[in-house]
Structure formats: C-alpha cells, structure tokens
CSV table of C-alpha atoms in Angstrom, one decimal:
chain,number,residue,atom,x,y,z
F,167,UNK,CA,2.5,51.9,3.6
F,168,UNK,CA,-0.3,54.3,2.8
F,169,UNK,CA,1.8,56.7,0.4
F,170,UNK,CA,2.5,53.0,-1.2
F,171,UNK,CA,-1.0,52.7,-1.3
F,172,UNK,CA,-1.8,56.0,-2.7
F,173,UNK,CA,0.8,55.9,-5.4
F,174,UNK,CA,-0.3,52.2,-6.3
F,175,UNK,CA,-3.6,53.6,-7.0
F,176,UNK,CA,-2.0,55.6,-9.9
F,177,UNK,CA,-3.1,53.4,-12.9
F,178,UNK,CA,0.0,54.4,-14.7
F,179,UNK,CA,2.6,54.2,-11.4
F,180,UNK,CA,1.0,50.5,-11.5
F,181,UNK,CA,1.8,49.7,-15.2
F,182,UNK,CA,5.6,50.3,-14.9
F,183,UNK,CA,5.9,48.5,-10.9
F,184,UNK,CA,3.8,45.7,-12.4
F,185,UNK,CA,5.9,45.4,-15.8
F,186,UNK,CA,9.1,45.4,-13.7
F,187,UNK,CA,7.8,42.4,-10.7
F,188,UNK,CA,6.3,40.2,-13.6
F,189,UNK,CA,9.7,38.5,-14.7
F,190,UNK,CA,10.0,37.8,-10.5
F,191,UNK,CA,6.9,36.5,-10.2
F,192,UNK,CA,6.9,34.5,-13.1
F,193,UNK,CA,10.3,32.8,-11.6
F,194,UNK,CA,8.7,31.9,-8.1
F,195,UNK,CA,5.5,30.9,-9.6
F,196,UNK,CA,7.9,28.3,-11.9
F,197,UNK,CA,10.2,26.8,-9.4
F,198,UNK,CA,7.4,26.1,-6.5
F,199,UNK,CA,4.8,24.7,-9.1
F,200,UNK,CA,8.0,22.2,-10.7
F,201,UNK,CA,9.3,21.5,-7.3
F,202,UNK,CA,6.0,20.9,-6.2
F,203,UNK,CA,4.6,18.4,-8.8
F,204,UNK,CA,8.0,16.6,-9.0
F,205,UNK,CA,7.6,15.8,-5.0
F,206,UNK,CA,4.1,15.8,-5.2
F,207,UNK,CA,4.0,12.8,-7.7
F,208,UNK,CA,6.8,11.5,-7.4
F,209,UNK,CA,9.2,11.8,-4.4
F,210,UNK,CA,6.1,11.4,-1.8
F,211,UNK,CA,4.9,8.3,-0.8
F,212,UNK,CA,1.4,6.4,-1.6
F,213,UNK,CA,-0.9,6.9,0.9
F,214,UNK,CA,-2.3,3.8,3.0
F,215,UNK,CA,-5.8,4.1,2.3
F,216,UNK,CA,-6.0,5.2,-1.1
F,217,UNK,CA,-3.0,4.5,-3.3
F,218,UNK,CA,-1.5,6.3,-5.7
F,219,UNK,CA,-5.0,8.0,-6.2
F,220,UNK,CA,-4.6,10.3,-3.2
F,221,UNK,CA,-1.5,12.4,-5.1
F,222,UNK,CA,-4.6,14.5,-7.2
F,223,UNK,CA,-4.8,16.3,-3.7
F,224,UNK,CA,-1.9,18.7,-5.0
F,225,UNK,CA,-4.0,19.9,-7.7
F,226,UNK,CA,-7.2,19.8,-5.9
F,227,UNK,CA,-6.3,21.7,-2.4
F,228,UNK,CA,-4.5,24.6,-3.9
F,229,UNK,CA,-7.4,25.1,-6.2
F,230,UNK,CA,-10.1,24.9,-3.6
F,231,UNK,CA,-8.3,27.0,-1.0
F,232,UNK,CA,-7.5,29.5,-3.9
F,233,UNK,CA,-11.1,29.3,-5.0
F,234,UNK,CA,-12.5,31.0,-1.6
F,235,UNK,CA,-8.8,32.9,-1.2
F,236,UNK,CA,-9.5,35.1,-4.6
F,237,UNK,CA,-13.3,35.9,-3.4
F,238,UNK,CA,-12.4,36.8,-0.3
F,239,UNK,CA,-9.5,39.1,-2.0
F,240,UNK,CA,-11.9,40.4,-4.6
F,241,UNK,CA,-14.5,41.3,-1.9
F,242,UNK,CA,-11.9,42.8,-0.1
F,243,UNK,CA,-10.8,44.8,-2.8
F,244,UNK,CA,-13.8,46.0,-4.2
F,245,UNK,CA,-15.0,47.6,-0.5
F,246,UNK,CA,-12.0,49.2,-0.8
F,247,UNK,CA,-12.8,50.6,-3.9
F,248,UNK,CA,-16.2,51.1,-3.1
F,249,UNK,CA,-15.6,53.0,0.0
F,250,UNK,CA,-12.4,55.2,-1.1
F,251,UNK,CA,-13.5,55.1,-5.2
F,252,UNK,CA,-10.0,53.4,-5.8
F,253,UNK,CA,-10.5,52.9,-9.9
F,254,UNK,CA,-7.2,50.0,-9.3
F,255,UNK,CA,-9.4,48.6,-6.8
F,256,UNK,CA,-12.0,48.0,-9.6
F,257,UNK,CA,-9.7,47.0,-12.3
F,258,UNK,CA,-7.9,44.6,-10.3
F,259,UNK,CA,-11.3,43.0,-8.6
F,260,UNK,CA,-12.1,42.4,-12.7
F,261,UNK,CA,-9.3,41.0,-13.3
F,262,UNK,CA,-9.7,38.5,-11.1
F,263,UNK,CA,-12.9,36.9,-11.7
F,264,UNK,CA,-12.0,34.8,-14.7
F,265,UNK,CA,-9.0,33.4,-13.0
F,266,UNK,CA,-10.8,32.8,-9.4
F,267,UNK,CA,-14.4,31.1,-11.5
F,268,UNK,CA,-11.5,29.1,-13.6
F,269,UNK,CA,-10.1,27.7,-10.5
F,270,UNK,CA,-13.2,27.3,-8.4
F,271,UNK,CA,-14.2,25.2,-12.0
F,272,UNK,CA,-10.7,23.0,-11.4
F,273,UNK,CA,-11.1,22.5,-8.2
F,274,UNK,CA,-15.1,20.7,-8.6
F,275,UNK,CA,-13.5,19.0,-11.7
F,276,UNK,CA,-10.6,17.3,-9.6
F,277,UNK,CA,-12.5,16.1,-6.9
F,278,UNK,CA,-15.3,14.8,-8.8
F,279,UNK,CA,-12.8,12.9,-10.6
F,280,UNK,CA,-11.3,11.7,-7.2
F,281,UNK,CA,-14.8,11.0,-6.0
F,282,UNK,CA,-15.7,8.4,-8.3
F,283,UNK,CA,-13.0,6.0,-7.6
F,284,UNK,CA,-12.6,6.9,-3.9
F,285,UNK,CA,-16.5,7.4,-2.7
F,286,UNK,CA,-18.0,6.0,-5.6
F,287,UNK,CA,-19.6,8.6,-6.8
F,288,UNK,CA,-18.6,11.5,-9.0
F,289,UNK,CA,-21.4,14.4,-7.3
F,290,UNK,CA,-23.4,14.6,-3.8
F,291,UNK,CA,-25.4,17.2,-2.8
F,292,UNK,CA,-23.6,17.7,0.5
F,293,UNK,CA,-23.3,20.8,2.6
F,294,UNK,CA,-19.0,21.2,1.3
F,295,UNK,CA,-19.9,20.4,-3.1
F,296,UNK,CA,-23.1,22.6,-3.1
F,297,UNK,CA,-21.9,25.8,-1.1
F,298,UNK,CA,-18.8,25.2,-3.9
F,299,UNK,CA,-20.7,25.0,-6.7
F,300,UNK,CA,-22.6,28.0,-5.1
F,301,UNK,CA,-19.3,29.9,-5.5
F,302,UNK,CA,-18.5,29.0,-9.3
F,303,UNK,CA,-22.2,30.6,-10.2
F,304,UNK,CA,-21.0,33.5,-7.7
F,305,UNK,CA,-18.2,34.4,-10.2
F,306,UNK,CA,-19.9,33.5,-13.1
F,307,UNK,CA,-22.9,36.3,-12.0
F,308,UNK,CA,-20.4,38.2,-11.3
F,309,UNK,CA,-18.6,38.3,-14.8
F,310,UNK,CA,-22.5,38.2,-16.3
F,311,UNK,CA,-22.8,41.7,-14.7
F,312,UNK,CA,-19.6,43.3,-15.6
F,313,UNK,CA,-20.4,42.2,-19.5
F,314,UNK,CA,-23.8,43.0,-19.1
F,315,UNK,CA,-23.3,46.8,-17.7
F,316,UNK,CA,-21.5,48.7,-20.4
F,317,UNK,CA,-20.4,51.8,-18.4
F,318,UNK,CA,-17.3,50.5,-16.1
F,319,UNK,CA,-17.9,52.2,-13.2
F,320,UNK,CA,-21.7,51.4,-12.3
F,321,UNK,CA,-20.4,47.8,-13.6
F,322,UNK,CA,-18.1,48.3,-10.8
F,323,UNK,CA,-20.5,49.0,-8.1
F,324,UNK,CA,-23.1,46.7,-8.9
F,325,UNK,CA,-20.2,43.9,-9.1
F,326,UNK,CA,-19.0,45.2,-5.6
F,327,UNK,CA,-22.2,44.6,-4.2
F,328,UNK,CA,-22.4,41.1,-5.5
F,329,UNK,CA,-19.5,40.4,-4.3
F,330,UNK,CA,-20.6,41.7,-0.6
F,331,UNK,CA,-23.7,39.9,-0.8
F,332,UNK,CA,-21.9,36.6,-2.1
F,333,UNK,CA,-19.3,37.0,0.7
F,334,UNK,CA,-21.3,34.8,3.5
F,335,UNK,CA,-20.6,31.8,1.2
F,336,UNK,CA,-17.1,31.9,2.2
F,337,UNK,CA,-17.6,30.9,5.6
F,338,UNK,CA,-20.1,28.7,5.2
F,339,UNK,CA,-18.0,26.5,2.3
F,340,UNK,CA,-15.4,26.1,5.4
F,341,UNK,CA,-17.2,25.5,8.2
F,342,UNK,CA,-19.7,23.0,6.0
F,343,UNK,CA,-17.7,20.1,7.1
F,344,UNK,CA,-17.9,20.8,10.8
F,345,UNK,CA,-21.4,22.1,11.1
F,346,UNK,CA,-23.5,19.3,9.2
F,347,UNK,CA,-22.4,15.8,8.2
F,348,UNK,CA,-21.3,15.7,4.9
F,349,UNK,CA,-19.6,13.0,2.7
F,350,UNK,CA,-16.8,15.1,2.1
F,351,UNK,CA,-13.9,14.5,4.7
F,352,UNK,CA,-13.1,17.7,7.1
F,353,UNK,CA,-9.9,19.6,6.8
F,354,UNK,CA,-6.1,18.0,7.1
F,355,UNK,CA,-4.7,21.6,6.9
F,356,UNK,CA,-5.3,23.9,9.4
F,357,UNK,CA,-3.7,27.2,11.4
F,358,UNK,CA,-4.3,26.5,14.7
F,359,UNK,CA,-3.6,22.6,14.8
F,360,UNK,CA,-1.3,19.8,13.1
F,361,UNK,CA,-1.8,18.8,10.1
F,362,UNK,CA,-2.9,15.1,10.1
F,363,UNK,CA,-1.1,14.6,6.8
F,364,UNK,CA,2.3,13.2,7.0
F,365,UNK,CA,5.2,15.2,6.5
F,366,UNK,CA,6.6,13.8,3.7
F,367,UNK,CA,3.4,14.3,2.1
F,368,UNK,CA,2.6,17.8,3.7
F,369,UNK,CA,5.5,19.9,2.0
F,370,UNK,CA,4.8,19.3,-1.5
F,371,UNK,CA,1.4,19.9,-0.9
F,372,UNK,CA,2.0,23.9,0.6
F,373,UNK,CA,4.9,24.1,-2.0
F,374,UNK,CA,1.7,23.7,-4.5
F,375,UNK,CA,-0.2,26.2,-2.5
F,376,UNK,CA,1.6,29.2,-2.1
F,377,UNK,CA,2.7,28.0,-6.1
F,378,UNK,CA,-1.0,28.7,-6.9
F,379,UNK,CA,-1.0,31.5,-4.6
F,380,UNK,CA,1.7,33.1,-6.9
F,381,UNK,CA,0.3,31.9,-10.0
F,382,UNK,CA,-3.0,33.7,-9.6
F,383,UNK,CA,-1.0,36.9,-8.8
F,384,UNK,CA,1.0,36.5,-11.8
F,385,UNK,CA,-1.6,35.8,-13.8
F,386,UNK,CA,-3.6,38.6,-12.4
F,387,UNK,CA,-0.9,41.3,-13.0
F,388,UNK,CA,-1.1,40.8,-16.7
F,389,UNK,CA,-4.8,40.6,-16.4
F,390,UNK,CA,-4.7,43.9,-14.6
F,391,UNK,CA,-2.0,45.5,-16.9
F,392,UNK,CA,-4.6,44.6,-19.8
F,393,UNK,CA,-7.1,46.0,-18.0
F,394,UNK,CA,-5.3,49.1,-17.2
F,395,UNK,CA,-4.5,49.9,-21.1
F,396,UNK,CA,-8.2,49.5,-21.8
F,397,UNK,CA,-9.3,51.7,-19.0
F,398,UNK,CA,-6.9,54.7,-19.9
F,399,UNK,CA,-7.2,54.5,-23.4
F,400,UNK,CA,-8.0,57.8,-23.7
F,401,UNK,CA,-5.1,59.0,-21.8
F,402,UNK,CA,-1.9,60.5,-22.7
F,403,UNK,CA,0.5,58.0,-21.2
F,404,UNK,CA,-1.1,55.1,-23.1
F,405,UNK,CA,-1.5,56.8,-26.7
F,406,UNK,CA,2.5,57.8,-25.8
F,407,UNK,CA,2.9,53.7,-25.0
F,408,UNK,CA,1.1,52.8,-28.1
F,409,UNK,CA,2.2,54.8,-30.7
F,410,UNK,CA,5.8,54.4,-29.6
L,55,UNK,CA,-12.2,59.7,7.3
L,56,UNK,CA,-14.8,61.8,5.6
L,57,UNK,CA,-18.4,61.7,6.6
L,58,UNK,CA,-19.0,60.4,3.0
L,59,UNK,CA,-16.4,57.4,3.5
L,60,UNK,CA,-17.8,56.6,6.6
L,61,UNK,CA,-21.1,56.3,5.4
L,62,UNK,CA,-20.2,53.9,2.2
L,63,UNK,CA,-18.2,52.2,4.8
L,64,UNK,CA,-21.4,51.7,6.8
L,65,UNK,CA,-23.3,50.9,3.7
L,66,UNK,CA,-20.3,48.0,3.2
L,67,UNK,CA,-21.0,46.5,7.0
L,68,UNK,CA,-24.9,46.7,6.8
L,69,UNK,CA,-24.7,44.6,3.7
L,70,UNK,CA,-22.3,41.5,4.8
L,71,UNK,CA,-23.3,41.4,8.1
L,72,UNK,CA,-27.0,41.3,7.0
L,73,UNK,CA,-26.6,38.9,4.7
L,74,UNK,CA,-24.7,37.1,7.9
L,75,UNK,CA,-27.6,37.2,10.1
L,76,UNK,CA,-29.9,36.3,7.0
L,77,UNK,CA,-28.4,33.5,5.8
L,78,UNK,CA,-27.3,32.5,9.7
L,79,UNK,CA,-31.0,32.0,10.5
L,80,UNK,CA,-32.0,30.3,7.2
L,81,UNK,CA,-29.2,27.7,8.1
L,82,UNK,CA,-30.1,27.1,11.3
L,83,UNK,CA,-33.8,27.0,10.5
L,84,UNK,CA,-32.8,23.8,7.6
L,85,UNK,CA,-30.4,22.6,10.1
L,86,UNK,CA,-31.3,19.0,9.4
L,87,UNK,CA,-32.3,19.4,6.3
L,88,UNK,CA,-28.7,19.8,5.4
L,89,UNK,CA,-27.0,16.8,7.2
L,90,UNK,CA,-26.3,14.3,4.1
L,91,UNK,CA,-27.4,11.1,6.1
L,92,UNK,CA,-28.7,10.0,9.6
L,93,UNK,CA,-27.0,8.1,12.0
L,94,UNK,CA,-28.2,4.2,12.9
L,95,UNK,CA,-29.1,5.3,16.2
L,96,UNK,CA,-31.5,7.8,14.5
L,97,UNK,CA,-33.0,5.1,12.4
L,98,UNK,CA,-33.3,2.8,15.5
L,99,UNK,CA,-35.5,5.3,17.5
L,100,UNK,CA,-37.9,6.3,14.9
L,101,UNK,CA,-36.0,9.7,13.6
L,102,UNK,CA,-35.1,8.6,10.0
L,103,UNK,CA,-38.5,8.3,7.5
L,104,UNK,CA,-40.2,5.9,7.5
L,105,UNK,CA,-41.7,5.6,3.6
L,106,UNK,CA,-39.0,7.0,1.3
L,107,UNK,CA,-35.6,7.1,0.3
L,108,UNK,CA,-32.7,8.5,3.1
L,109,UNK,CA,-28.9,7.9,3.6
L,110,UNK,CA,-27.4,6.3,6.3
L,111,UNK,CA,-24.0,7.4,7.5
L,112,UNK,CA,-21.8,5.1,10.1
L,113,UNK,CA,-18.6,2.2,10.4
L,114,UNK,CA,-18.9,-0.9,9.0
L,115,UNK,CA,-19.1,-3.4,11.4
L,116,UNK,CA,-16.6,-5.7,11.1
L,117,UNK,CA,-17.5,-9.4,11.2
L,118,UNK,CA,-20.8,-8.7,9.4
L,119,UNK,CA,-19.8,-8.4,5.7
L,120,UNK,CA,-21.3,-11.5,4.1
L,121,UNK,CA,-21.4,-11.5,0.5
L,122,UNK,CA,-23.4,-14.3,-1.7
L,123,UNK,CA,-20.7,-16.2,-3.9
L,124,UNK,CA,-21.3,-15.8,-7.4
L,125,UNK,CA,-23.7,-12.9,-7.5
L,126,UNK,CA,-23.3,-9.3,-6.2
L,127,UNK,CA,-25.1,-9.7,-3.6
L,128,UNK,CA,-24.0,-8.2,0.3
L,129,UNK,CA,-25.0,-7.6,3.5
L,130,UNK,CA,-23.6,-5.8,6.4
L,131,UNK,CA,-24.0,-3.8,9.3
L,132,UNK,CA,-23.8,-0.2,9.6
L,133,UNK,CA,-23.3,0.9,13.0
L,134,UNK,CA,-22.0,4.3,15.2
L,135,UNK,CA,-20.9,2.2,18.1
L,136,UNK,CA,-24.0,2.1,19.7
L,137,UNK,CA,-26.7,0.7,17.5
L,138,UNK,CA,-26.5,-0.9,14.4
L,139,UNK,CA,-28.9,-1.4,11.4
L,140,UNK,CA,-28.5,-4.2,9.2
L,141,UNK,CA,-28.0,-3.2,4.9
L,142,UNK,CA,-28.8,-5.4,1.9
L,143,UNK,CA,-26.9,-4.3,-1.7
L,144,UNK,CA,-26.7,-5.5,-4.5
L,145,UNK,CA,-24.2,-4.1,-6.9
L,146,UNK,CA,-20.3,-2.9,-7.0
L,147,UNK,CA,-18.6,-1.6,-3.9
L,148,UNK,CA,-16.2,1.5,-4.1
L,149,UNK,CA,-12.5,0.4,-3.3
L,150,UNK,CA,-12.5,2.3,0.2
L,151,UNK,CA,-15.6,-0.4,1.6
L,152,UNK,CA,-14.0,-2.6,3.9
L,153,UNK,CA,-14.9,-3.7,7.7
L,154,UNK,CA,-14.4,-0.5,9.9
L,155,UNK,CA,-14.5,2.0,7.2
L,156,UNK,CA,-16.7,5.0,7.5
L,157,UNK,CA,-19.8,4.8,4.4
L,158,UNK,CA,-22.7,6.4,3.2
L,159,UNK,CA,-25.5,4.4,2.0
L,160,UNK,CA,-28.8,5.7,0.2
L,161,UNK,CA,-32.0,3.6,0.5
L,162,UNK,CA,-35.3,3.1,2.5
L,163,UNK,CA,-35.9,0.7,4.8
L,164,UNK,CA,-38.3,-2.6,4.3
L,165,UNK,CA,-40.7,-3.7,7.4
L,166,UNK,CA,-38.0,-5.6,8.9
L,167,UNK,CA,-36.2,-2.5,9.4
L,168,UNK,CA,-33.5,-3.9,7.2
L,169,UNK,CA,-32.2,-1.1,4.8
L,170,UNK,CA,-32.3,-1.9,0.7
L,171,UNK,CA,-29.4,-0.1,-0.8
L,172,UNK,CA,-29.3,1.2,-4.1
L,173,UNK,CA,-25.9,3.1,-3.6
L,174,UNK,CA,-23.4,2.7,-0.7
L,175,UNK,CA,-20.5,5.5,-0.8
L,176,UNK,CA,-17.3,5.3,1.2
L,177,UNK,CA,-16.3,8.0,3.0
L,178,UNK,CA,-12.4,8.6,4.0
L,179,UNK,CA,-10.8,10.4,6.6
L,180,UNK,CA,-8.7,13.4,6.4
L,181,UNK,CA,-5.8,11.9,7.4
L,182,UNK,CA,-2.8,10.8,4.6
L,183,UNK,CA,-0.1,8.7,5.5
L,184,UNK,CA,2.5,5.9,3.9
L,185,UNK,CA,1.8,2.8,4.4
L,186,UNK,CA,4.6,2.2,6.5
L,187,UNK,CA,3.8,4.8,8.8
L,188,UNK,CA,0.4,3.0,9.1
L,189,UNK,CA,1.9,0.0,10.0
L,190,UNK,CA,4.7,1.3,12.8
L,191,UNK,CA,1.6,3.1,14.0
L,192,UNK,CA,-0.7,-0.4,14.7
L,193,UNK,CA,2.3,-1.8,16.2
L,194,UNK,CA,2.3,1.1,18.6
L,195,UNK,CA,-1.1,0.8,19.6
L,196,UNK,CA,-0.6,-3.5,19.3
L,197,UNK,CA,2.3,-2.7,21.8
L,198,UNK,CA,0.9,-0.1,24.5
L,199,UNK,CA,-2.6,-2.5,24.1
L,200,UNK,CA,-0.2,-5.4,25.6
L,201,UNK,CA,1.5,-3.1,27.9
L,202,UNK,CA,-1.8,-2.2,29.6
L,203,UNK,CA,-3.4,-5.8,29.6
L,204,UNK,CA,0.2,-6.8,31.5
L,205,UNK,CA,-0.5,-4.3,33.9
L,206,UNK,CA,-4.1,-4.9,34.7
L,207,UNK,CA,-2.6,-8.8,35.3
C-alpha cells in the first residue's frame, strides 16, 4: 500500500495508470447513472406525500452528499500533501475544486427548485441552506486563490490552508438538521440506522450515489491528467508525449 | 516520521481543531439565534418577540382549518401537542398544507395573540414511501388500535 502510494506520487507513473483505468471508469460511471435514472424515474413508485415531485431526490442527494464528500477528500488530500510535500497531492486537490463547487452549485439549484412547490418557498435562511451555500463560496475562494497566486506551489499551500480552515463546515452542514430546527427535513439515509425510504425507492437512489461518486473520479482523472501535462511541461516525458 | 513532518503534521491539527473549538463556541453562543422558528409553547409563555416579525414551527391541528369561501382567506391552529396558537393568512397554500402536516409560518402576532401570516411554508418528513405502502401501513395501525381497545373491554 505505501510503495503504491509512493509510486502513485510519481506524476508520470500516474499519467499511464490513470490513461489505462479511464475507459473502466467511464463504463461504471455509465451503467449505474442509466440504471439509476431509468429506476429512479421510472420503475420507482410515486411517493405518498409528494407525487411525482419527490423523484428530483436522485439528482439532489448524490449532489449534496458529493458536495461535502469532495471537500472532505480535498482537505484530506491536501494535508497529505502539505505534510509529506506530495506535488499529486496538490494537483489532484486542484483538480477537484471546479467539479466539487459545480456540484455543491447542482445540488442548491435542485432543491430550490423542489422547495418551491413542496415548502413553498424557493430559499430560507436555515441552519442546512446557509452552512451549504457557505460551502459553494468555500470552493469558489478556494479556486479565487489558486488563480489569483501565480506560482503553483505557494498557491498550493495557501489553498491547503483554506481548505483546513473551511473543513469545520462539513460537520456542521450534517449535523445542522439535528442541532437547530430547520425547515429542511433531517436525513433518510444513514450508516448506523434504516433508511426511512422505502426500498423500492432506496436502490435507485444509492445506484445514483456511488454513480456520482464514480463520475467525480472520472471526471477528476482527466482533470488531473490535464493538470499533470501542465505541471511537467518542462519535463522530458511530456515534450517526448508531445512531440510524438 | 521526521521531526519536520511531525511538525507540519502538528501545524495541520492546530488549525482544524482550532477552528473546531472556535466555531464550536460561536455556535453555541447563537444557539437560538439559529433555530428557524419557535415552537407554540414558546409563544404561549412569553419566549417568542413580542413587536416584530418571527416564525412559528408546529402540526396543524386538525379540525381547525377554516377557510372563508370565495376569498383567500384562512385560519388555523398551529400546535406541538401541548399548546396551540391560533394563525390568520391570507394568500396561496403550498401543496403539502393539510390538517396534521408539519409548517412553518413567518409573521408577528396582533394583541390577541393571534398570529398574522404573511408566508406559511410546509415542511415534510424524511420519510418516502408509495402510496400503497402508506395505506397497508394505517390499516396496521387502524388494526392493532382495535386490537388494544378490544382488550381494554
């Protein structure tokens, strides 16, 4: 596992893994998000209370759980590279930050849009929507800083220390609905009980998350490859690549 | 690890689990700032303010929705099973309002202590289900209800 690690840190060891795993990934990412949407919208049934309406859950869960899922990654990964001065660390923590603000964006877009009909309202300023919307301008600063700070590795370290700072969001964006009253319902997914969605509902909906899940990791391998080329432009094994 | 590592890993902890205790304290210090609404009971014993706007959050009473014919006009009770304050609205309902749904209501209260609403928000449960499932369920309950009035008989 380490040497895996140690030889994954290798920016040009990552190029050629990555280029051969894309293909795969791009597979899995197609057949959960088609078998999800198909059962999502059209095998499951309505739901009692609200309808048809309730089926933009399968676009709005995956996106929300995804939207703390990637910070929590990218903190993850940038205190590794902070800590062991990992350059992949740093690329791949880059990479990620358009995809995780795009999907933090989704995810306030779909549930305002189920908010209006369901609550009647498209925004509140409860405790769950502002600690999200928090989040968004946490990845937007974030991508402000790394365009702002021309040299990539004190870009790098001042994004890493955002990122650490910006971390004590997460929590509080889950726990929002238990600790204060908020409009927003609380969770229907969790680890440690049952699900009080119904079955028939419930496996579309974590086909759709791990489906997202893969789709971010596709997405961020060609992000990262991209990243990579840009990086070690300077290096033999990319003027080889290019001029081949 | 290196004495170097171990210090950026240091540096790493201080900063998240400062921010932790920072934040933490802020939080708690707001603490009801940050609750969306107050509960009837609240508003019955003199918590909620008195002179400007707030938001109510509780069940609506069933048998209490009366709504003026022609006009938009309604009035009901919100209540959290032990006290209840009586709202006046005038405009459109979202779809979820019904008697014994869960809704948020923003307004101030008149001297009657009746609430004026000028926006009443439903709020839903996190539970999903088909309507079928819905309906086997009540007849449980309909069924073990009858079950336990028989045996009290």
């Amino acid at each position: 596992m380490w040497q895996f690690m140690h030889k994954l840190s290798s920016p040009k060891y990552f190029y050629d893994l990555s280029g051969k795993m894309l293909p795969w990934f791009i597979l899995a990412t197609a057949i959960l998000l088609i078998y999800g949407l198909y059962a999502g919208l059209i095998l499951a049934p309505p739901d009692y209370q609200q309808g048809d309406g309730f089926r933009i859950i399968y676009v709005h869960v995956p996106c929300a759980i995804w939207s703390l899922g990637i910070y929590t990654f990218m903190t993850i990964t940038a205190a590794i590279g902070l800590i062991w001065r990992m350059k992949m660390a740093h690329i791949m923590v880059r990479a990620s930050s358009v995809i995780g603000a795009w999907i933090t964006f989704a995810a306030l877009a779909t549930g305002s849009i189920w908010g209006k009909p369901m609550w009647g309202t498209y925004w509140v300023w409860d405790a769950r929507l502002t600690s999200e919307l928090i989040l968004l301008f946490l990845y937007l600063g974030f991508i402000g800083l790394q365009t702002a700070i021309p040299n990539r590795q004190t870009a790098a370290k001042a994004g890493a220390i955002l990122l650490l700072v910006g971390f004590v969001d997460i929590p509080i964006i889950h726990f929002s609905v238990d600790w204060w009253n908020t409009l927003h319902q609380g969770a229907s997914l969790s680890l440690l009980s049952k699900p009080t969605i119904s079955p028939s509902m419930l496996y579309p909906l974590l086909a759709m998350i791990v489906g997202f899940g893969l789709l971010f990791a596709t997405i961020l391998l060609m992000r990262t490859r991209n990243e990579v080329l840009l990086w070690e432009n300077q290096s033999r094994w990319v003027q080889r690549l290019i001029s081949c | 690890m290196n004495p170097k590592r171990t210090k950026r890993l240091t540096f790493v902890l201080i900063i998240v689990i400062g921010m932790a205790i920072a934040v933490g304290l802020a939080l708690y210090a707001l603490n009801q700032n940050i609750n969306l609404f107050y509960s009837p009971s609240q508003v019955v014993t003199g918590q909620a303010p008195k002179h400007h706007m707030f938001r109510i959050g509780g069940i609506v009473k069933p048998g209490t929705i009366h709504q003026i014919p022609h006009s938009l006009d309604v009035s009901f009770d919100v209540t959290d099973k032990v006290n209840q304050v009586e709202v006046k609205y005038k405009g459109i309902l979202p779809d979820l309002f019904r008697a014994g749904q869960g809704i948020v209501v923003d307004g101030q209260l008149n001297h009657h202590g009746v609430f004026i609403a000028s926006q009443v928000l439903a709020k839903h449960d996190a539970t999903y289900m088909p309507p079928e499932v819905r309906a086997a369920l009540k007849e449980a309950k309909h069924y073990k209800h009858i079950k336990s009035v028989g045996k009290i008989q």
